XYZ file of N, CA, C and O in Angstrom:
592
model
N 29.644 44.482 2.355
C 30.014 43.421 3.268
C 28.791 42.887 4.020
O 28.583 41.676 4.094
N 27.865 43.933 4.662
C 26.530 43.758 4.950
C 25.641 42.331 4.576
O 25.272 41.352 5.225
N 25.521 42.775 3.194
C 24.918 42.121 2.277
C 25.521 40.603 1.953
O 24.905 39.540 1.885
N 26.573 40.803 1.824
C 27.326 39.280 1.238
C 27.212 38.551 2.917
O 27.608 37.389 3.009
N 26.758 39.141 4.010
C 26.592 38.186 5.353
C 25.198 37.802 5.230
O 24.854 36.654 5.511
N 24.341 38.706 4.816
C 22.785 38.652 4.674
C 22.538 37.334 3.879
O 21.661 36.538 4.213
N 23.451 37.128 2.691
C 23.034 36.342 1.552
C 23.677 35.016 2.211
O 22.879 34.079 2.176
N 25.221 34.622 2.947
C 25.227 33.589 3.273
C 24.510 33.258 4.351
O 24.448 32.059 4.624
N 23.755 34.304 5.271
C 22.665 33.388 5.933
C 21.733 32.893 5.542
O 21.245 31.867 6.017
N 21.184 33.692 4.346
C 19.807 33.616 3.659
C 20.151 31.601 3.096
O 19.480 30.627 3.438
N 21.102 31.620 2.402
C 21.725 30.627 1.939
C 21.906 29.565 2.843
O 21.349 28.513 2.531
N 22.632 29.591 4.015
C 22.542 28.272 5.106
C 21.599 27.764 5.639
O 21.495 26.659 6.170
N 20.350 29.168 5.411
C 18.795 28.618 6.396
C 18.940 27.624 5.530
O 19.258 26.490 5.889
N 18.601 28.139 3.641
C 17.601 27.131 2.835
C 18.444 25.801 2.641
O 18.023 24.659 2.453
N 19.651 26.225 2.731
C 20.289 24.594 2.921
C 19.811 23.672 4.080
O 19.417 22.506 4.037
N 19.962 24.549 5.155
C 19.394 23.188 6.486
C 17.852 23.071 6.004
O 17.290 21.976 6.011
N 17.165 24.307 5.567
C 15.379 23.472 5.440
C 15.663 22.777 4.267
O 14.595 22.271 3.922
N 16.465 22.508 3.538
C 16.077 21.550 2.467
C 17.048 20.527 3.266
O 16.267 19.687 3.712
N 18.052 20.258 3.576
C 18.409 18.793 4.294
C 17.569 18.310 4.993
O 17.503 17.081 4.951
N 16.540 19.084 5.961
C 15.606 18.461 6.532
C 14.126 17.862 5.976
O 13.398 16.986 6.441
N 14.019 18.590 4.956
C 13.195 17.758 4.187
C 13.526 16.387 3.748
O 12.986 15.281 3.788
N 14.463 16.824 3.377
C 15.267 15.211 2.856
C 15.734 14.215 3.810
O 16.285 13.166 3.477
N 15.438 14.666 5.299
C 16.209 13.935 6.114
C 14.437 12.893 6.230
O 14.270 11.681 6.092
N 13.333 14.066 6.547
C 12.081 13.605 6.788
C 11.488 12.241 5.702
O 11.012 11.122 5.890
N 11.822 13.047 4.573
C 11.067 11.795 3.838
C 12.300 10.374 3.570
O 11.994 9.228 3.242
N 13.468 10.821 3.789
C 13.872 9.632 3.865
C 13.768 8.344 5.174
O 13.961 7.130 5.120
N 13.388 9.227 6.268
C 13.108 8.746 7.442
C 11.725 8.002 7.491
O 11.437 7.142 8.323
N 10.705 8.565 6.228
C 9.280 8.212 6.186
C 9.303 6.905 6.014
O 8.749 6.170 6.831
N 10.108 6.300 4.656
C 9.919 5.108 4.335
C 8.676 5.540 3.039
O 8.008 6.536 2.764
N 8.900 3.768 2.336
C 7.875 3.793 1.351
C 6.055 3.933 1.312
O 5.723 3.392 2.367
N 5.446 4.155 0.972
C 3.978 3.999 1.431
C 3.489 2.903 0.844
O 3.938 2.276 -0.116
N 2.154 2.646 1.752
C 1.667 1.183 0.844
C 0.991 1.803 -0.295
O 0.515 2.924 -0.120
N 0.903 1.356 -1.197
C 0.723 1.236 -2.581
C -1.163 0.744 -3.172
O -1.740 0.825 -4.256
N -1.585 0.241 -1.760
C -3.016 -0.183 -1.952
C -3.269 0.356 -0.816
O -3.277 -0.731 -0.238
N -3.501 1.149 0.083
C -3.750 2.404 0.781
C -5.067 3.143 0.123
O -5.274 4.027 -0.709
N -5.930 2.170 1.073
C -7.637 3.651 0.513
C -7.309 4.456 0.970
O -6.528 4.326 1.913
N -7.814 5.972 0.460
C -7.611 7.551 0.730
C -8.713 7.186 1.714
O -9.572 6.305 1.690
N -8.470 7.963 2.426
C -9.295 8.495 4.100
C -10.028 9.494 3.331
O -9.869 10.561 2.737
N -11.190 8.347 3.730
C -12.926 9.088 3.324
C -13.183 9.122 1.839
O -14.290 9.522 1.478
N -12.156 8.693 0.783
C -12.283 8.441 -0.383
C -12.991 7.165 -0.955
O -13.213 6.169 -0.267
N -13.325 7.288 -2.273
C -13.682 5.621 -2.612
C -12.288 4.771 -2.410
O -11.093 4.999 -2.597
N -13.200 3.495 -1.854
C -12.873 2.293 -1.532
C -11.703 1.263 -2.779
O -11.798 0.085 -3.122
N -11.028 1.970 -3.041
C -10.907 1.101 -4.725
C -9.775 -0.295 -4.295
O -9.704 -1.221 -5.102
N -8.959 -0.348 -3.037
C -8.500 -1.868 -3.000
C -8.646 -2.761 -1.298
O -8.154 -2.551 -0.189
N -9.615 -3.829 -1.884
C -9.979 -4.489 -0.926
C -9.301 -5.256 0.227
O -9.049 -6.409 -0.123
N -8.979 -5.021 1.313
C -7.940 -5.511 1.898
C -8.511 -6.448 2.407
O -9.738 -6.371 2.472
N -7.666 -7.948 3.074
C -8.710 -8.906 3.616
C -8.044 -9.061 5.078
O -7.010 -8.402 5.186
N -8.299 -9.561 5.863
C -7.567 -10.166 7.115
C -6.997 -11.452 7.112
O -7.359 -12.216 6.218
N -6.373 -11.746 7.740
C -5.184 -12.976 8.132
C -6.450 -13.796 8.442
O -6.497 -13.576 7.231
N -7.231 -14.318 8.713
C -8.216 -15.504 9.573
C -8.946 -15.279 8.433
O -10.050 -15.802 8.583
N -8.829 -14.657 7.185
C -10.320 -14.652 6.235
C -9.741 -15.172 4.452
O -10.224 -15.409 3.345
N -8.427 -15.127 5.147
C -7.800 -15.977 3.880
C -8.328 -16.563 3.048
O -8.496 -16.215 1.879
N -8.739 -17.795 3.712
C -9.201 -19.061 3.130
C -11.032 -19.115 3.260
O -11.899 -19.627 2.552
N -11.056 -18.535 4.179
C -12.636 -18.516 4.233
C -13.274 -16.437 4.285
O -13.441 -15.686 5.246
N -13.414 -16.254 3.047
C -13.703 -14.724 2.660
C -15.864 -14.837 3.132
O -16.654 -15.707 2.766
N -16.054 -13.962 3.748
C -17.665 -14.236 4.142
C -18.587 -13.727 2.953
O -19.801 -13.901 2.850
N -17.276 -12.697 1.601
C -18.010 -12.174 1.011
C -18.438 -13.274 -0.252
O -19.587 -13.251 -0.693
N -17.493 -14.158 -0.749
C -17.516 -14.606 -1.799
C -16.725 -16.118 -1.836
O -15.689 -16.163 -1.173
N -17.197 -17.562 -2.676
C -16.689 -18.215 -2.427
C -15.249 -18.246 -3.796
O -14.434 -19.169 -3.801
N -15.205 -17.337 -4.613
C -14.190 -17.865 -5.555
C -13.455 -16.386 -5.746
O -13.811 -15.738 -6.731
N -12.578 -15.887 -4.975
C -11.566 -15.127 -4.982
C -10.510 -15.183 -5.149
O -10.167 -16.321 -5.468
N -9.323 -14.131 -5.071
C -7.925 -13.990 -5.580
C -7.615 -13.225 -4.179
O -8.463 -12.608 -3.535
N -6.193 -13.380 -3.810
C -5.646 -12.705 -2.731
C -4.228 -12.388 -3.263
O -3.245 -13.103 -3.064
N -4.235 -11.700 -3.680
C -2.771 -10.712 -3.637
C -1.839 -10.425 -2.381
O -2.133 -9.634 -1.484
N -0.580 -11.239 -2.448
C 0.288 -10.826 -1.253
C 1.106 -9.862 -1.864
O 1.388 -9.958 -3.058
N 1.487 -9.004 -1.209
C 2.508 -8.307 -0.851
C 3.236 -7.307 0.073
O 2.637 -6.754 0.995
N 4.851 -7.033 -0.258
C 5.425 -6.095 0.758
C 5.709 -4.351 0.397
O 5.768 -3.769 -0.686
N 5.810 -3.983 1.437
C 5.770 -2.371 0.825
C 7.084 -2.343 1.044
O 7.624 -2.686 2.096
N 7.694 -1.889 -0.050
C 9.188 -1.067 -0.019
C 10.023 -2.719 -0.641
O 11.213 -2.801 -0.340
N 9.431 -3.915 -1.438
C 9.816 -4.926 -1.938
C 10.245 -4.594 -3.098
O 9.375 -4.521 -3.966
N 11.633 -4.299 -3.495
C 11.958 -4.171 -4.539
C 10.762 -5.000 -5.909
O 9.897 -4.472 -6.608
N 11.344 -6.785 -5.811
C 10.261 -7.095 -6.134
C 8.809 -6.914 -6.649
O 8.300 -7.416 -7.652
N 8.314 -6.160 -5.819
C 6.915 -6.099 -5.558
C 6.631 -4.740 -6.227
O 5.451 -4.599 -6.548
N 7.368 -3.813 -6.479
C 6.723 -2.614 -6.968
C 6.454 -2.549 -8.775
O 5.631 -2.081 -9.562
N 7.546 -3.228 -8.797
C 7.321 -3.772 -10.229
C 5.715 -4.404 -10.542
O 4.909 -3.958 -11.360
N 5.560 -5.437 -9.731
C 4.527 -5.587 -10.146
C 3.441 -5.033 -10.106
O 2.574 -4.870 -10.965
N 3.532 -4.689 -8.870
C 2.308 -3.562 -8.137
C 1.646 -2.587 -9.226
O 0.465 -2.545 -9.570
N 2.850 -1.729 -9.725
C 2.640 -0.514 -10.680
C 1.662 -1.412 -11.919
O 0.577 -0.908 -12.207
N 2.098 -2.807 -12.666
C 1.803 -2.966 -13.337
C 0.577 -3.777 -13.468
O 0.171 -4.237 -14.536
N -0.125 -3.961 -12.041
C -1.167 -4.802 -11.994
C -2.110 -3.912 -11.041
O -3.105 -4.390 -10.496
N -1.608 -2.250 -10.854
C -2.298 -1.996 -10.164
C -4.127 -1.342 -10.721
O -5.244 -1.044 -10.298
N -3.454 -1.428 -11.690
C -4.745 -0.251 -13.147
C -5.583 -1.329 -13.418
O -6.738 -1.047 -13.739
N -5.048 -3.276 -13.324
C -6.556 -3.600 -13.909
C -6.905 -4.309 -12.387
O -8.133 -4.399 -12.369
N -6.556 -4.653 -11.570
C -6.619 -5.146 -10.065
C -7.903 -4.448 -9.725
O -8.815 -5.170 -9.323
N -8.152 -2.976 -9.834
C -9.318 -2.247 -8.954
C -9.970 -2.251 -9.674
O -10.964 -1.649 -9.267
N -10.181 -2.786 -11.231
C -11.563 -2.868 -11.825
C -12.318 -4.203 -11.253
O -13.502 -4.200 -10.917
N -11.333 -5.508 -11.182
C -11.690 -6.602 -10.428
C -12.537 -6.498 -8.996
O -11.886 -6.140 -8.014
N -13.627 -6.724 -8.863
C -14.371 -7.181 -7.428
C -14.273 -8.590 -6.593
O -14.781 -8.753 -5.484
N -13.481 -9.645 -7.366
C -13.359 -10.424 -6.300
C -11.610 -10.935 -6.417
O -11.098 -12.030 -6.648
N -10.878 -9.208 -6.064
C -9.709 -9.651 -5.494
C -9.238 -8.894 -3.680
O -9.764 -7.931 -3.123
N -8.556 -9.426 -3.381
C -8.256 -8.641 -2.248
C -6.636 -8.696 -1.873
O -5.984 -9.726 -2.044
N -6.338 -8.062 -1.598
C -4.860 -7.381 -0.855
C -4.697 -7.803 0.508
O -5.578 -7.617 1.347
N -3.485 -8.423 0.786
C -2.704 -8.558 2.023
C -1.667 -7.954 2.248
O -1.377 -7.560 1.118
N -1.108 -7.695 2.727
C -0.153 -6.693 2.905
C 0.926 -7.612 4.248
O 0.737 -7.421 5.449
N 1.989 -8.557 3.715
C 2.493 -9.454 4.546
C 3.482 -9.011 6.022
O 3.916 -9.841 6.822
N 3.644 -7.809 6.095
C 4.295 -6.989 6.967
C 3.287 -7.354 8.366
O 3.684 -7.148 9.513
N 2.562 -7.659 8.192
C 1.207 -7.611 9.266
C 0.893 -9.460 9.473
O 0.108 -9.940 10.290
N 1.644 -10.142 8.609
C 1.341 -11.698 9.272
C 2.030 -11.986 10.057
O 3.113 -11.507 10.395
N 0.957 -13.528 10.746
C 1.875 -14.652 11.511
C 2.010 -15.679 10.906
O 2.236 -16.701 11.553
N 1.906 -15.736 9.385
C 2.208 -16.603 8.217
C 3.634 -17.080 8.361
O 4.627 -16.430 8.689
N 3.532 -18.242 8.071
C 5.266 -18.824 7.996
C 5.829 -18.310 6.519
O 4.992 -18.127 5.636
N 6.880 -18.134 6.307
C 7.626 -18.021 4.933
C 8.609 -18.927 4.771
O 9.190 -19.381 5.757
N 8.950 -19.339 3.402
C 9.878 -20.883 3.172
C 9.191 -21.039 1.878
O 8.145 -20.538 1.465
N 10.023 -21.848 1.342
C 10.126 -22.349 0.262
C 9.345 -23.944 0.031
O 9.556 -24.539 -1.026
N 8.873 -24.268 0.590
C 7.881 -25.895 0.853
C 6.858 -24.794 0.885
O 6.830 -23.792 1.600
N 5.935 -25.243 -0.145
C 4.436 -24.709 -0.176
C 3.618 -25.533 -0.772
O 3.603 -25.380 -1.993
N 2.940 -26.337 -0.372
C 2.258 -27.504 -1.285
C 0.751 -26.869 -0.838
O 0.253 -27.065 0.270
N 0.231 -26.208 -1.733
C -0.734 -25.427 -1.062
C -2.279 -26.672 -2.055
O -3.347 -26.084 -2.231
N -2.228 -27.697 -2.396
C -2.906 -28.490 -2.317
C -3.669 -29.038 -1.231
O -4.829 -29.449 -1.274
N -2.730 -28.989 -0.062
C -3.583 -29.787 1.181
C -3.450 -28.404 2.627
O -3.329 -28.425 3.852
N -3.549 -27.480 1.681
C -4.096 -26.165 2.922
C -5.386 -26.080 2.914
O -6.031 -26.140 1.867
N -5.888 -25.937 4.014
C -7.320 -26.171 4.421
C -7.632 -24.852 5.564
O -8.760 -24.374 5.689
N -6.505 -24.401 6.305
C -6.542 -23.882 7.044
C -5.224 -22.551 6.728
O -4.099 -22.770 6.278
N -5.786 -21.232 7.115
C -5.313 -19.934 6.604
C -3.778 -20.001 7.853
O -2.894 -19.263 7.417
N -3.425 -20.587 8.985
C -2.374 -20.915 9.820
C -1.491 -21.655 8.939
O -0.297 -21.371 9.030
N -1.830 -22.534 8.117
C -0.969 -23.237 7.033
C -0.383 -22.880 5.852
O 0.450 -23.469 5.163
N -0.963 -21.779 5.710
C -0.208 -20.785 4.016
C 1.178 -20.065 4.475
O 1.429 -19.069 5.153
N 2.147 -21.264 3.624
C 3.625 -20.414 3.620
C 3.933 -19.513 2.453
O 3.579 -19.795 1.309
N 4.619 -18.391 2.776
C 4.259 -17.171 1.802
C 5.577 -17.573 1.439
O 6.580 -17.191 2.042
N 5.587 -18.499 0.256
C 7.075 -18.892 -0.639
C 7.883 -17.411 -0.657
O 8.891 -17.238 0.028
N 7.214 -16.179 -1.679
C 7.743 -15.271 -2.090
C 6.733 -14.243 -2.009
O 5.554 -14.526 -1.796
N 7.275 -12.698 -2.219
C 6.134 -11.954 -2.503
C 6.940 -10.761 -3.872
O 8.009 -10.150 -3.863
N 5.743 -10.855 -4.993
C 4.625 -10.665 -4.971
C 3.907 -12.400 -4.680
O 4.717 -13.285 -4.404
N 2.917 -12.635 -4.738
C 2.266 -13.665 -4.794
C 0.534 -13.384 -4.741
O -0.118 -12.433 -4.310
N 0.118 -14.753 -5.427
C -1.676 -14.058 -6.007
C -2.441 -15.452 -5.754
O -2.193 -16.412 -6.483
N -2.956 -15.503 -5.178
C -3.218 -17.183 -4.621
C -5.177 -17.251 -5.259
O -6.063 -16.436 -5.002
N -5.235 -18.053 -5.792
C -6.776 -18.276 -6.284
C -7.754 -19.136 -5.183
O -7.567 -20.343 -5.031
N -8.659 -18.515 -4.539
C -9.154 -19.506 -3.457
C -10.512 -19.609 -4.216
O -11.126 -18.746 -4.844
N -10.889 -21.322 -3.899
C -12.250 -21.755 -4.435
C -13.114 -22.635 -3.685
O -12.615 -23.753 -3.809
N -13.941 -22.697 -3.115
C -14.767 -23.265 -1.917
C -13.862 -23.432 -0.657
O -13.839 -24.469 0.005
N -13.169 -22.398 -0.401
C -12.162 -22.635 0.857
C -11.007 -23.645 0.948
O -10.562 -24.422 1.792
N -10.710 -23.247 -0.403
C -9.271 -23.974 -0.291
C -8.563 -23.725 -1.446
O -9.223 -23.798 -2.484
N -7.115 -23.385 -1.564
C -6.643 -23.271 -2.436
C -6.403 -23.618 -3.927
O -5.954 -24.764 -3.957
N -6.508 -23.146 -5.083
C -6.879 -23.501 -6.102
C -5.580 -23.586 -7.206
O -5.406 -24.473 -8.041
N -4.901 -22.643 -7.008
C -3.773 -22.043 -7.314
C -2.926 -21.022 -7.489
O -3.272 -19.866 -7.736
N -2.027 -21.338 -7.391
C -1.023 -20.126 -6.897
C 0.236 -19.441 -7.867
O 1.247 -19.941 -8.360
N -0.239 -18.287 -7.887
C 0.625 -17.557 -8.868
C 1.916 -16.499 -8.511
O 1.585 -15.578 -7.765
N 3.419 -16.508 -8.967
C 4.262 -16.301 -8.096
C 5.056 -14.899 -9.407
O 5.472 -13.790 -9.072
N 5.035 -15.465 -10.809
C 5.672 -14.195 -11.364
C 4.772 -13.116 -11.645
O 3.604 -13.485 -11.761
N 4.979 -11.884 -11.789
C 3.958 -10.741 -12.386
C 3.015 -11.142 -13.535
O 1.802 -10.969 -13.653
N 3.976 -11.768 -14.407
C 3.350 -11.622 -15.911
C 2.161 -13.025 -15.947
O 1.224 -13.062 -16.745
N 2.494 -14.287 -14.743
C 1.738 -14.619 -14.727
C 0.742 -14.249 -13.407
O -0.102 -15.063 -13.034
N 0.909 -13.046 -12.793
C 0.065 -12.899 -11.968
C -1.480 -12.127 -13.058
O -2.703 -12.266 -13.039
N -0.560 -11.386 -13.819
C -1.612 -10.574 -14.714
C -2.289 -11.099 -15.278
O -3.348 -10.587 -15.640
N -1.913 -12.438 -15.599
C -2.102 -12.908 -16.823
C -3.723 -13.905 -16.532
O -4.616 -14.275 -17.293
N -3.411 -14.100 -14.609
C -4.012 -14.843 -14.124
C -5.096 -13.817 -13.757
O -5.962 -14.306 -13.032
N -5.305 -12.309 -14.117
C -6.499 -11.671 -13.535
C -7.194 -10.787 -15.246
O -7.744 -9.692 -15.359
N -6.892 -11.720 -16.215
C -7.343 -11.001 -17.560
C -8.509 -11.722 -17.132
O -9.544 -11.672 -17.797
C-alpha cells in the first residue's frame, strides 16, 4: 500500500513538471527566425526603420519584411532562409517593431521617403536602388526567385 502511494506521488510531481513545461513554452511564443546568436557570427543583417530607403552601407539592396509567428511568413522564411545569408546586400525587418502604415494602396513608385512605405502584406522583399524603390516582391517563390 506504501508503495502504490509512493508511485502516485512520484507520478503527479512528473505530471505537474511536465504541464509546466508546456505551460512555459506555450506562454514563450514563437522566436524570430533571423535572430543573431549572442556573440555568434553575424549571419542576418537587420536594418532600421529610418535606413529603409537610405542604407549608409550600400546603394542597391533588398529588404526583407517580415512577422514572427506569421503563419504566412514561416513558409517562406524556412525556404529562403539557406540562400538569404549567403547574400551580402540583403537585410531583415522585422515589422512588429514599425510605425509603417499597412493597407493595400502601395504605389511604391513615388516613395522617396521610408515614412511612406505601406507594408501591403508580409512576407514582402522590396529592391531599393539609389534611394528609392525599385521593386517589390510579395509571393515566396517570387521572392526567391528575386534573390537567385
Amino acid at each position: 500500500m506504501k508503495k502504490s502511494k509512493k508511485t502516485l506521488k512520484m507520478l503527479g510531481i512528473c505530471i505537474i513538471g511536465i504541464l509546466i513545461v508546456v505551460v512555459i513554452n506555450m506562454l514563450k511564443g514563437p522566436e524570430d527566425p533571423f535572430k543573431n546568436l549572442q556573440g555568434g557570427k553575424v549571419l542576418y543583417q537587420h536594418i532600421e526603420e529610418k535606413n529603409l530607403l537610405n542604407n549608409p552601407q550600400c546603394d542597391s539592396y533588398f529588404v526583407y519584411f517580415y512577422e514572427v509567428g506569421n503563419k504566412k511568413c514561416e513558409k517562406a522564411n524556412k525556404d529562403l532562409k539557406k540562400e538569404m545569408t549567403i547574400i551580402s546586400n540583403v537585410y531583415y525587418f522585422n515589422v512588429e517593431d514599425t510605425t509603417l502604415k499597412t493597407g493595400k494602396d502601395f504605389d511604391y513608385k513615388n516613395v522617396t521617403d521610408y515614412k511612406d512605405i505601406t507594408i501591403k502584406q508580409v512576407p514582402m522583399l522590396i529592391h531599393v536602388e539609389n534611394k528609392k524603390i525599385d521593386h517589390v516582391y510579395y509571393k515566396a517563390s517570387d521572392i526567391k526567385k528575386a534573390l537567385e
